[in-house]
Amino acid sequence: MSFPCAGRSILRAITATNSRCSIYVWGDKLEITDITRESDDAVQEMVVTMTASADEVNTYIDKAFKELAKNEIPGFRKGKAPREVIEREAGGHDMVFARIAEDIVNGEAPALLDDADVLFIGDPQFNLEKIPAENQPFTFTVSGPVPPEGTLSSYDEVSIEMPPNEATEEEIQTQIDELLSVYYNYDVIDDPDYEVEDGDYVTVRMTIMNDGAVIPGLNDVERMLSIGGGSMPESFDEHVIGSKIGYTLDFDFDAKGQEERPELGDGNLHANVEVKQIRKRVLPELDEEFLAKIGVTSLDDLHDQMKMTINMQKDRELPKLLEQKVVDALIERFEGEVPEYYVDFMRDNVSRELMQRLQKEGTGLQDWMLKNNVEAEKMQEEVNQESIDRAKRDMALEALFKEKGWEVTDEDIARELSGVDDAEAQIAELKEAHRMADLRKMCRQSMAARWLAKTADITVVE
């Protein structure tokens, strides 16, 4: 006999701590007597054996018959019918005691599984060899797929490269250059002999055709193009470079690899172009007038403000970059392939998160794909790769935690919830929902990532 999990959302992905564990005992109620990991070529499963004491079974039997006795039974006052009559009216002995078995399973198992850090992918099966009996212990098993255990080629510290913690002169100058680019002007080129160069801005009148048909919106239109700046494909710009004001150009080109210009396609394109005007972008001088305009008193003041801005940005972003790099380095040590069933599980999570985000944004999937020029096939590839990456990250961090023999303490849980407004209320809510194992999994992976970051051999590269 097998029962699903009665629709409860109590089982979530988590890696069990071992292939077989010792007995867990909870007083004189239900206890876990064995946890075994079973694996074939496709799926890893966990089989958990649970036993309810005879006293606990009797408690559930008494409770069940008290509830059933409240029903109207012909010939008897409420609560006075003998058990054999109550059983007959409720569908028979086996039916009544099957319900009692389900009550025991749903009443006790979720909390025990959560406490033992055993959570399944999807709903597990509760397997009963026989129904409960009065004055006897009741044993059943819970089984289902769990995240696979991964192995790493090494569990030592990782080596990574990181940018400097402090702003460099090159970074400061780049920031200043970016600031200057905001305040640019255009100088019109009047020289009739001037030839268009890469980086120029050229106003043209053009018509673009694809396989002999004029592309909608590109029939005898006037546009200013940034040559080499991505306004048009590189194969287009190559024909414009070297031209002069008044030139009329007639040439073939292609737009292969130009995903940001889907209207051009990647077929046989032809352009008719008249060069109308050439302009150069001119950046302002770093003189007193410009410095006053942007609110600084001197070049040194500008330098110091840029340095402060960069350092503040590094303070925010480098810790995240460090964690990303050390975890990526750990994942490079991942051995083998992620089982397909776990990729499928992660893919469901990725897809659900995408749909939830789009729902918050008030848009649908098809509208989002059209707006962002995303093809269905490419999107599927990206979702699949993200699913594989998440699975490897999960398995790699769990493998490191297990290898190091660490344990999650109350202090680790408090640290994980340090950014939560009411941590105690959050813990109470998770306990009530039998989801503390989810939190402990987050703690395990955070601990593994922090250890990697703390012990990493870091080479600073500017």
PDB file of N, CA and C in Angstrom, residues 58-113:
ATOM      1  N   ASN A  58      -1.749   3.228  19.454  1.00  0.00           N
ATOM      2  CA  ASN A  58      -2.999   3.197  20.228  1.00  0.00           C
ATOM      3  C   ASN A  58      -3.617   4.580  20.356  1.00  0.00           C
ATOM      4  N   THR A  59      -2.778   5.596  20.520  1.00  0.00           N
ATOM      5  CA  THR A  59      -3.283   6.973  20.623  1.00  0.00           C
ATOM      6  C   THR A  59      -4.022   7.366  19.350  1.00  0.00           C
ATOM      7  N   TYR A  60      -3.457   7.065  18.183  1.00  0.00           N
ATOM      8  CA  TYR A  60      -4.101   7.397  16.912  1.00  0.00           C
ATOM      9  C   TYR A  60      -5.374   6.579  16.703  1.00  0.00           C
ATOM     10  N   ILE A  61      -5.355   5.293  17.130  1.00  0.00           N
ATOM     11  CA  ILE A  61      -6.551   4.465  16.993  1.00  0.00           C
ATOM     12  C   ILE A  61      -7.680   5.035  17.846  1.00  0.00           C
ATOM     13  N   ASP A  62      -7.386   5.364  19.104  1.00  0.00           N
ATOM     14  CA  ASP A  62      -8.403   5.924  19.986  1.00  0.00           C
ATOM     15  C   ASP A  62      -8.972   7.218  19.422  1.00  0.00           C
ATOM     16  N   LYS A  63      -8.088   8.065  18.921  1.00  0.00           N
ATOM     17  CA  LYS A  63      -8.533   9.347  18.362  1.00  0.00           C
ATOM     18  C   LYS A  63      -9.440   9.126  17.156  1.00  0.00           C
ATOM     19  N   ALA A  64      -9.079   8.172  16.310  1.00  0.00           N
ATOM     20  CA  ALA A  64      -9.876   7.912  15.113  1.00  0.00           C
ATOM     21  C   ALA A  64     -11.265   7.411  15.461  1.00  0.00           C
ATOM     22  N   PHE A  65     -11.349   6.486  16.409  1.00  0.00           N
ATOM     23  CA  PHE A  65     -12.662   5.934  16.758  1.00  0.00           C
ATOM     24  C   PHE A  65     -13.524   6.946  17.503  1.00  0.00           C
ATOM     25  N   LYS A  66     -12.914   7.837  18.251  1.00  0.00           N
ATOM     26  CA  LYS A  66     -13.683   8.892  18.907  1.00  0.00           C
ATOM     27  C   LYS A  66     -14.338   9.799  17.869  1.00  0.00           C
ATOM     28  N   GLU A  67     -13.605  10.087  16.797  1.00  0.00           N
ATOM     29  CA  GLU A  67     -14.163  10.929  15.733  1.00  0.00           C
ATOM     30  C   GLU A  67     -15.261  10.190  14.988  1.00  0.00           C
ATOM     31  N   LEU A  68     -15.020   8.921  14.675  1.00  0.00           N
ATOM     32  CA  LEU A  68     -16.019   8.149  13.935  1.00  0.00           C
ATOM     33  C   LEU A  68     -17.286   7.939  14.755  1.00  0.00           C
ATOM     34  N   ALA A  69     -17.105   7.833  16.073  1.00  0.00           N
ATOM     35  CA  ALA A  69     -18.259   7.591  16.949  1.00  0.00           C
ATOM     36  C   ALA A  69     -19.203   8.779  17.003  1.00  0.00           C
ATOM     37  N   LYS A  70     -18.771   9.916  16.550  1.00  0.00           N
ATOM     38  CA  LYS A  70     -19.630  11.107  16.548  1.00  0.00           C
ATOM     39  C   LYS A  70     -20.678  11.046  15.442  1.00  0.00           C
ATOM     40  N   ASN A  71     -20.481  10.133  14.481  1.00  0.00           N
ATOM     41  CA  ASN A  71     -21.437  10.004  13.385  1.00  0.00           C
ATOM     42  C   ASN A  71     -22.719   9.314  13.866  1.00  0.00           C
ATOM     43  N   GLU A  72     -23.808   9.581  13.162  1.00  0.00           N
ATOM     44  CA  GLU A  72     -25.085   8.919  13.461  1.00  0.00           C
ATOM     45  C   GLU A  72     -25.015   7.462  13.014  1.00  0.00           C
ATOM     46  N   ILE A  73     -25.214   6.516  13.946  1.00  0.00           N
ATOM     47  CA  ILE A  73     -25.217   5.087  13.620  1.00  0.00           C
ATOM     48  C   ILE A  73     -26.559   4.519  14.081  1.00  0.00           C
ATOM     49  N   PRO A  74     -27.356   4.002  13.161  1.00  0.00           N
ATOM     50  CA  PRO A  74     -28.703   3.504  13.515  1.00  0.00           C
ATOM     51  C   PRO A  74     -28.649   2.483  14.654  1.00  0.00           C
ATOM     52  N   GLY A  75     -29.510   2.669  15.662  1.00  0.00           N
ATOM     53  CA  GLY A  75     -29.613   1.731  16.766  1.00  0.00           C
ATOM     54  C   GLY A  75     -28.715   2.049  17.947  1.00  0.00           C
ATOM     55  N   PHE A  76     -27.894   3.121  17.801  1.00  0.00           N
ATOM     56  CA  PHE A  76     -26.962   3.446  18.888  1.00  0.00           C
ATOM     57  C   PHE A  76     -26.960   4.953  19.135  1.00  0.00           C
ATOM     58  N   ARG A  77     -26.815   5.306  20.406  1.00  0.00           N
ATOM     59  CA  ARG A  77     -26.608   6.714  20.728  1.00  0.00           C
ATOM     60  C   ARG A  77     -25.179   7.106  20.334  1.00  0.00           C
ATOM     61  N   LYS A  78     -24.970   8.406  20.099  1.00  0.00           N
ATOM     62  CA  LYS A  78     -23.643   8.864  19.699  1.00  0.00           C
ATOM     63  C   LYS A  78     -22.606   8.460  20.739  1.00  0.00           C
ATOM     64  N   GLY A  79     -21.514   7.846  20.267  1.00  0.00           N
ATOM     65  CA  GLY A  79     -20.414   7.474  21.130  1.00  0.00           C
ATOM     66  C   GLY A  79     -20.603   6.146  21.838  1.00  0.00           C
ATOM     67  N   LYS A  80     -21.722   5.454  21.583  1.00  0.00           N
ATOM     68  CA  LYS A  80     -21.997   4.221  22.310  1.00  0.00           C
ATOM     69  C   LYS A  80     -21.879   2.967  21.438  1.00  0.00           C
ATOM     70  N   ALA A  81     -21.684   3.129  20.148  1.00  0.00           N
ATOM     71  CA  ALA A  81     -21.582   1.963  19.265  1.00  0.00           C
ATOM     72  C   ALA A  81     -20.248   1.256  19.484  1.00  0.00           C
ATOM     73  N   PRO A  82     -20.235  -0.091  19.479  1.00  0.00           N
ATOM     74  CA  PRO A  82     -18.967  -0.816  19.615  1.00  0.00           C
ATOM     75  C   PRO A  82     -18.088  -0.612  18.372  1.00  0.00           C
ATOM     76  N   ARG A  83     -16.810  -0.885  18.544  1.00  0.00           N
ATOM     77  CA  ARG A  83     -15.869  -0.612  17.465  1.00  0.00           C
ATOM     78  C   ARG A  83     -16.172  -1.410  16.206  1.00  0.00           C
ATOM     79  N   GLU A  84     -16.597  -2.672  16.375  1.00  0.00           N
ATOM     80  CA  GLU A  84     -16.827  -3.473  15.183  1.00  0.00           C
ATOM     81  C   GLU A  84     -17.974  -2.899  14.350  1.00  0.00           C
ATOM     82  N   VAL A  85     -18.943  -2.270  15.023  1.00  0.00           N
ATOM     83  CA  VAL A  85     -20.047  -1.632  14.302  1.00  0.00           C
ATOM     84  C   VAL A  85     -19.560  -0.356  13.618  1.00  0.00           C
ATOM     85  N   ILE A  86     -18.748   0.414  14.354  1.00  0.00           N
ATOM     86  CA  ILE A  86     -18.197   1.648  13.776  1.00  0.00           C
ATOM     87  C   ILE A  86     -17.363   1.323  12.540  1.00  0.00           C
ATOM     88  N   GLU A  87     -16.565   0.262  12.643  1.00  0.00           N
ATOM     89  CA  GLU A  87     -15.751  -0.134  11.497  1.00  0.00           C
ATOM     90  C   GLU A  87     -16.621  -0.484  10.293  1.00  0.00           C
ATOM     91  N   ARG A  88     -17.682  -1.259  10.561  1.00  0.00           N
ATOM     92  CA  ARG A  88     -18.556  -1.674   9.464  1.00  0.00           C
ATOM     93  C   ARG A  88     -19.210  -0.471   8.798  1.00  0.00           C
ATOM     94  N   GLU A  89     -19.663   0.481   9.598  1.00  0.00           N
ATOM     95  CA  GLU A  89     -20.319   1.670   9.059  1.00  0.00           C
ATOM     96  C   GLU A  89     -19.339   2.567   8.294  1.00  0.00           C
ATOM     97  N   ALA A  90     -18.065   2.495   8.679  1.00  0.00           N
ATOM     98  CA  ALA A  90     -17.047   3.369   8.046  1.00  0.00           C
ATOM     99  C   ALA A  90     -16.351   2.701   6.869  1.00  0.00           C
ATOM    100  N   GLY A  91     -16.800   1.512   6.460  1.00  0.00           N
ATOM    101  CA  GLY A  91     -16.212   0.876   5.287  1.00  0.00           C
ATOM    102  C   GLY A  91     -15.426  -0.375   5.577  1.00  0.00           C
ATOM    103  N   GLY A  92     -15.384  -0.793   6.832  1.00  0.00           N
ATOM    104  CA  GLY A  92     -14.679  -2.017   7.165  1.00  0.00           C
ATOM    105  C   GLY A  92     -13.373  -1.761   7.900  1.00  0.00           C
ATOM    106  N   HIS A  93     -12.871  -2.827   8.510  1.00  0.00           N
ATOM    107  CA  HIS A  93     -11.654  -2.728   9.327  1.00  0.00           C
ATOM    108  C   HIS A  93     -10.468  -2.185   8.537  1.00  0.00           C
ATOM    109  N   ASP A  94     -10.233  -2.761   7.348  1.00  0.00           N
ATOM    110  CA  ASP A  94      -9.053  -2.348   6.570  1.00  0.00           C
ATOM    111  C   ASP A  94      -9.135  -0.879   6.157  1.00  0.00           C
ATOM    112  N   MET A  95     -10.341  -0.437   5.797  1.00  0.00           N
ATOM    113  CA  MET A  95     -10.508   0.958   5.391  1.00  0.00           C
ATOM    114  C   MET A  95     -10.231   1.896   6.562  1.00  0.00           C
ATOM    115  N   VAL A  96     -10.769   1.579   7.709  1.00  0.00           N
ATOM    116  CA  VAL A  96     -10.575   2.447   8.884  1.00  0.00           C
ATOM    117  C   VAL A  96      -9.104   2.500   9.270  1.00  0.00           C
ATOM    118  N   PHE A  97      -8.452   1.347   9.324  1.00  0.00           N
ATOM    119  CA  PHE A  97      -7.066   1.336   9.773  1.00  0.00           C
ATOM    120  C   PHE A  97      -6.103   1.862   8.700  1.00  0.00           C
ATOM    121  N   ALA A  98      -6.521   1.841   7.442  1.00  0.00           N
ATOM    122  CA  ALA A  98      -5.719   2.496   6.397  1.00  0.00           C
ATOM    123  C   ALA A  98      -5.736   4.009   6.592  1.00  0.00           C
ATOM    124  N   ARG A  99      -6.911   4.518   7.023  1.00  0.00           N
ATOM    125  CA  ARG A  99      -6.991   5.955   7.312  1.00  0.00           C
ATOM    126  C   ARG A  99      -6.144   6.307   8.537  1.00  0.00           C
ATOM    127  N   ILE A 100      -6.152   5.403   9.519  1.00  0.00           N
ATOM    128  CA  ILE A 100      -5.320   5.643  10.704  1.00  0.00           C
ATOM    129  C   ILE A 100      -3.847   5.650  10.311  1.00  0.00           C
ATOM    130  N   ALA A 101      -3.461   4.745   9.426  1.00  0.00           N
ATOM    131  CA  ALA A 101      -2.078   4.736   8.948  1.00  0.00           C
ATOM    132  C   ALA A 101      -1.724   6.059   8.288  1.00  0.00           C
ATOM    133  N   GLU A 102      -2.645   6.569   7.472  1.00  0.00           N
ATOM    134  CA  GLU A 102      -2.388   7.848   6.807  1.00  0.00           C
ATOM    135  C   GLU A 102      -2.291   8.976   7.824  1.00  0.00           C
ATOM    136  N   ASP A 103      -3.117   8.913   8.883  1.00  0.00           N
ATOM    137  CA  ASP A 103      -3.039   9.927   9.932  1.00  0.00           C
ATOM    138  C   ASP A 103      -1.673   9.892  10.622  1.00  0.00           C
ATOM    139  N   ILE A 104      -1.173   8.693  10.893  1.00  0.00           N
ATOM    140  CA  ILE A 104       0.136   8.575  11.537  1.00  0.00           C
ATOM    141  C   ILE A 104       1.222   9.143  10.635  1.00  0.00           C
ATOM    142  N   VAL A 105       1.155   8.758   9.353  1.00  0.00           N
ATOM    143  CA  VAL A 105       2.168   9.211   8.397  1.00  0.00           C
ATOM    144  C   VAL A 105       2.153  10.731   8.287  1.00  0.00           C
ATOM    145  N   ASN A 106       0.982  11.295   8.013  1.00  0.00           N
ATOM    146  CA  ASN A 106       0.904  12.736   7.800  1.00  0.00           C
ATOM    147  C   ASN A 106       1.058  13.532   9.089  1.00  0.00           C
ATOM    148  N   GLY A 107       0.759  12.900  10.219  1.00  0.00           N
ATOM    149  CA  GLY A 107       0.862  13.616  11.485  1.00  0.00           C
ATOM    150  C   GLY A 107       2.261  13.660  12.045  1.00  0.00           C
ATOM    151  N   GLU A 108       3.086  12.670  11.718  1.00  0.00           N
ATOM    152  CA  GLU A 108       4.404  12.581  12.340  1.00  0.00           C
ATOM    153  C   GLU A 108       5.577  12.661  11.361  1.00  0.00           C
ATOM    154  N   ALA A 109       5.435  12.085  10.192  1.00  0.00           N
ATOM    155  CA  ALA A 109       6.585  11.943   9.287  1.00  0.00           C
ATOM    156  C   ALA A 109       7.180  13.261   8.806  1.00  0.00           C
ATOM    157  N   PRO A 110       6.362  14.257   8.438  1.00  0.00           N
ATOM    158  CA  PRO A 110       6.959  15.488   7.908  1.00  0.00           C
ATOM    159  C   PRO A 110       7.973  16.133   8.844  1.00  0.00           C
ATOM    160  N   ALA A 111       7.640  16.208  10.132  1.00  0.00           N
ATOM    161  CA  ALA A 111       8.559  16.837  11.080  1.00  0.00           C
ATOM    162  C   ALA A 111       9.840  16.026  11.237  1.00  0.00           C
ATOM    163  N   LEU A 112       9.715  14.700  11.241  1.00  0.00           N
ATOM    164  CA  LEU A 112      10.897  13.861  11.406  1.00  0.00           C
ATOM    165  C   LEU A 112      11.825  13.960  10.200  1.00  0.00           C
ATOM    166  N   LEU A 113      11.236  13.956   9.019  1.00  0.00           N
ATOM    167  CA  LEU A 113      12.041  14.087   7.803  1.00  0.00           C
ATOM    168  C   LEU A 113      12.766  15.430   7.784  1.00  0.00           C
TER     169      LEU A 113
END
